[in-house]
Tab-separated table of C-alpha atoms in Angstrom:
chain	number	residue	atom	x	y	z
A	342	UNK	CA	0.064	-0.025	-0.038
A	343	UNK	CA	3.092	2.273	0.493
A	344	UNK	CA	6.265	2.807	-1.202
A	345	UNK	CA	8.245	4.132	1.445
A	346	UNK	CA	7.708	4.354	4.987
A	347	UNK	CA	9.885	6.568	7.232
A	348	UNK	CA	9.564	6.524	11.227
A	349	UNK	CA	10.608	8.582	14.118
A	350	UNK	CA	12.332	7.719	17.054
A	351	UNK	CA	9.857	7.591	20.144
A	352	UNK	CA	6.954	8.483	18.309
A	353	UNK	CA	6.343	6.173	15.477
A	354	UNK	CA	5.113	2.695	16.271
A	355	UNK	CA	3.538	-0.059	14.097
A	356	UNK	CA	2.368	-3.343	15.749
A	357	UNK	CA	-0.910	-5.572	15.690
A	358	UNK	CA	-1.409	-5.597	19.350
A	359	UNK	CA	0.155	-3.391	21.863
A	360	UNK	CA	2.366	-3.500	25.202
A	361	UNK	CA	-1.223	-3.982	27.302
A	362	UNK	CA	-1.924	-7.029	25.065
A	363	UNK	CA	1.421	-8.691	25.299
A	364	UNK	CA	1.453	-8.153	29.142
A	365	UNK	CA	-1.951	-9.735	29.769
A	366	UNK	CA	-1.223	-12.895	27.370
A	367	UNK	CA	2.415	-13.703	28.194
A	368	UNK	CA	2.937	-11.627	31.478
A	369	UNK	CA	5.900	-9.999	29.768
A	370	UNK	CA	6.615	-6.518	29.917
A	371	UNK	CA	7.668	-4.874	26.581
A	372	UNK	CA	7.750	-1.257	25.709
A	373	UNK	CA	6.052	0.212	22.292
A	374	UNK	CA	9.597	0.667	21.115
A	375	UNK	CA	10.869	-2.585	21.549
A	376	UNK	CA	7.498	-4.107	20.334
A	377	UNK	CA	7.232	-1.831	17.025
A	378	UNK	CA	9.329	1.342	17.044
A	379	UNK	CA	11.339	2.702	14.528
A	380	UNK	CA	14.609	0.859	15.494
A	381	UNK	CA	12.793	-2.373	15.095
A	382	UNK	CA	11.235	-1.446	11.742
A	383	UNK	CA	14.452	-0.200	10.307
A	384	UNK	CA	16.832	-2.853	11.358
A	385	UNK	CA	15.119	-6.037	11.612
A	386	UNK	CA	11.483	-6.195	9.790
A	387	UNK	CA	12.417	-4.128	6.963
A	388	UNK	CA	9.086	-2.349	7.260
A	389	UNK	CA	10.485	1.157	7.529
A	390	UNK	CA	12.836	2.728	5.029
A	391	UNK	CA	14.707	5.124	7.595
A	392	UNK	CA	14.546	6.195	11.137
A	393	UNK	CA	15.041	9.493	12.229
A	394	UNK	CA	15.489	11.275	15.366
A	395	UNK	CA	12.664	13.768	14.989
A	396	UNK	CA	9.795	15.314	12.736
A	397	UNK	CA	11.975	17.850	11.107
A	398	UNK	CA	14.758	15.290	9.917
A	399	UNK	CA	12.028	13.058	8.541
A	400	UNK	CA	10.152	15.435	6.598
A	401	UNK	CA	13.491	16.694	5.122
A	402	UNK	CA	14.372	12.991	4.120
A	403	UNK	CA	10.773	12.783	2.587
A	404	UNK	CA	11.276	16.051	0.477
A	405	UNK	CA	14.764	14.528	-0.309
A	406	UNK	CA	13.327	11.573	-1.657
A	407	UNK	CA	10.467	12.966	-3.419
A	408	UNK	CA	12.917	15.257	-5.429
A	409	UNK	CA	14.208	12.124	-6.921
A	410	UNK	CA	10.915	10.297	-7.599
A	411	UNK	CA	8.812	10.730	-10.852
A	412	UNK	CA	5.395	11.866	-10.410
A	413	UNK	CA	3.851	8.962	-12.043
A	414	UNK	CA	5.137	5.766	-13.497
A	415	UNK	CA	5.047	7.503	-16.905
A	416	UNK	CA	8.737	7.337	-18.115
A	417	UNK	CA	8.457	10.736	-19.205
A	418	UNK	CA	7.915	12.247	-15.897
A	419	UNK	CA	11.348	11.232	-14.603
A	420	UNK	CA	13.067	14.111	-12.928
A	421	UNK	CA	16.137	15.729	-14.330
A	422	UNK	CA	18.284	18.403	-13.002
A	423	UNK	CA	20.799	20.672	-14.989
A	424	UNK	CA	23.859	18.487	-15.460
A	425	UNK	CA	26.441	20.364	-13.986
A	426	UNK	CA	29.042	17.531	-12.884
A	427	UNK	CA	31.087	16.983	-15.997
A	428	UNK	CA	30.426	13.321	-17.178
A	429	UNK	CA	34.019	13.233	-18.661
A	430	UNK	CA	35.783	14.047	-15.274
A	431	UNK	CA	38.611	12.232	-13.790
A	432	UNK	CA	38.151	10.343	-10.620
A	433	UNK	CA	41.619	9.686	-9.357
A	434	UNK	CA	40.325	8.626	-5.818
A	435	UNK	CA	38.788	5.584	-7.540
A	436	UNK	CA	42.354	4.143	-7.558
A	437	UNK	CA	42.532	4.369	-3.998
A	438	UNK	CA	39.189	3.587	-2.642
A	439	UNK	CA	39.545	-0.095	-3.504
A	440	UNK	CA	42.227	-1.747	-2.047
A	441	UNK	CA	44.777	-4.259	-3.905
A	442	UNK	CA	44.236	-6.525	-1.349
A	443	UNK	CA	40.807	-8.387	-1.878
A	444	UNK	CA	40.522	-9.594	1.657
A	445	UNK	CA	40.694	-5.758	2.644
A	446	UNK	CA	37.003	-4.374	3.182
A	447	UNK	CA	36.054	-0.995	1.787
A	448	UNK	CA	32.932	1.027	1.806
A	449	UNK	CA	30.840	0.678	-1.410
A	450	UNK	CA	29.304	4.093	-0.512
A	451	UNK	CA	32.540	5.808	-0.878
A	452	UNK	CA	32.799	4.260	-4.467
A	453	UNK	CA	29.436	5.159	-5.496
A	454	UNK	CA	29.863	9.021	-4.131
A	455	UNK	CA	32.697	9.313	-6.441
A	456	UNK	CA	30.681	8.025	-9.551
A	457	UNK	CA	27.509	9.851	-9.126
A	458	UNK	CA	26.584	13.517	-9.536
A	459	UNK	CA	28.332	15.631	-7.183
A	460	UNK	CA	28.430	12.886	-4.382
A	461	UNK	CA	24.692	12.987	-3.692
A	462	UNK	CA	23.743	9.370	-2.533
A	463	UNK	CA	20.085	9.184	-0.813
A	464	UNK	CA	20.209	5.691	0.493
A	465	UNK	CA	17.079	3.697	1.192
A	466	UNK	CA	17.091	1.152	4.201
A	467	UNK	CA	20.279	2.460	5.439
A	468	UNK	CA	20.296	0.545	8.584
A	469	UNK	CA	18.699	-2.946	7.062
A	470	UNK	CA	21.086	-5.475	5.551
A	471	UNK	CA	24.224	-3.053	5.487
A	472	UNK	CA	25.864	-5.735	3.042
A	473	UNK	CA	24.125	-4.065	0.186
A	474	UNK	CA	23.399	-0.572	-0.403
A	475	UNK	CA	20.341	0.461	-2.259
A	476	UNK	CA	19.904	4.428	-3.193
A	477	UNK	CA	18.662	7.195	-5.450
A	478	UNK	CA	21.358	9.120	-6.953
A	479	UNK	CA	21.654	11.360	-10.190
A	480	UNK	CA	23.836	10.710	-13.340
A	481	UNK	CA	23.868	13.842	-15.719
A	482	UNK	CA	21.229	15.296	-13.998
A	483	UNK	CA	18.846	12.414	-14.236
A	484	UNK	CA	17.765	9.978	-11.402
A	485	UNK	CA	19.047	6.611	-11.341
A	486	UNK	CA	18.702	3.970	-8.414
A	487	UNK	CA	21.884	2.516	-7.463
A	488	UNK	CA	22.530	-0.844	-5.944
A	489	UNK	CA	25.900	-2.528	-4.777
A	490	UNK	CA	27.223	-5.178	-2.426
A	491	UNK	CA	29.005	-3.630	0.319
A	492	UNK	CA	32.311	-5.404	1.527
A	493	UNK	CA	32.204	-3.531	5.116
A	494	UNK	CA	29.554	-5.802	6.161
A	495	UNK	CA	29.670	-9.941	5.655
A	496	UNK	CA	32.272	-9.069	2.796
A	497	UNK	CA	29.273	-8.049	0.782
A	498	UNK	CA	27.957	-11.575	0.568
A	499	UNK	CA	24.666	-11.734	-0.180
A	500	UNK	CA	21.889	-13.179	2.355
A	501	UNK	CA	18.366	-13.470	2.527
A	502	UNK	CA	17.595	-9.856	3.884
A	503	UNK	CA	20.149	-8.253	1.496
A	504	UNK	CA	18.635	-10.172	-1.428
A	505	UNK	CA	14.987	-9.216	-0.524
A	506	UNK	CA	16.188	-5.351	0.101
A	507	UNK	CA	17.699	-5.344	-3.153
A	508	UNK	CA	14.641	-7.172	-4.966
A	509	UNK	CA	12.248	-4.576	-3.232
A	510	UNK	CA	14.371	-1.510	-4.479
A	511	UNK	CA	14.823	-3.208	-7.954
A	512	UNK	CA	10.967	-3.787	-8.286
A	513	UNK	CA	10.169	-0.154	-7.126
A	514	UNK	CA	12.871	1.135	-9.873
A	515	UNK	CA	11.417	-0.961	-12.621
A	516	UNK	CA	7.605	-0.081	-11.824
A	517	UNK	CA	8.887	3.566	-12.202
A	518	UNK	CA	11.243	3.269	-15.105
A	519	UNK	CA	14.374	4.572	-12.975
A	520	UNK	CA	17.487	3.369	-14.622
A	521	UNK	CA	19.665	1.144	-12.341
A	522	UNK	CA	23.235	1.436	-11.622
A	523	UNK	CA	24.837	-1.479	-10.006
A	524	UNK	CA	28.175	-1.970	-8.247
A	525	UNK	CA	29.432	-5.598	-7.463
């Protein structure tokens, strides 16, 4: 029913039965936050696409997300900004971001930021399955979805959670005709 859910710490909760029912049925004391707060849904259940400290930061993130998204699934509505980052620019940092030793981890987000326009990467579900990165960015001013294994967590190996996170993101991009940029 919704494509993106953002939650605010301490004020956003989602559960079927509350702490009172849990106490009555299991005699276990549990808080709203532990049962269905933003941390639970942004790190474990995958319901939330982002957790924020306050309403202001959540609304800023919503605005930023909407800046990347088309107004409909019509391919002609994909947002485009003026391309001010030269596509033929040299990227010398790429030579040092990926280590020579294949057993040395590196942060794929650093590599992604080097490649996309102005290093602007808006990550979706940053606290869930950190071994894969899903984000929106721009290339030559056009919105792209970005997906890549992140060697800093589980050596970038795909597990069930990472596969589900990536598949969900790819399906969204496909539904709205957003091109994908993949990093492996």
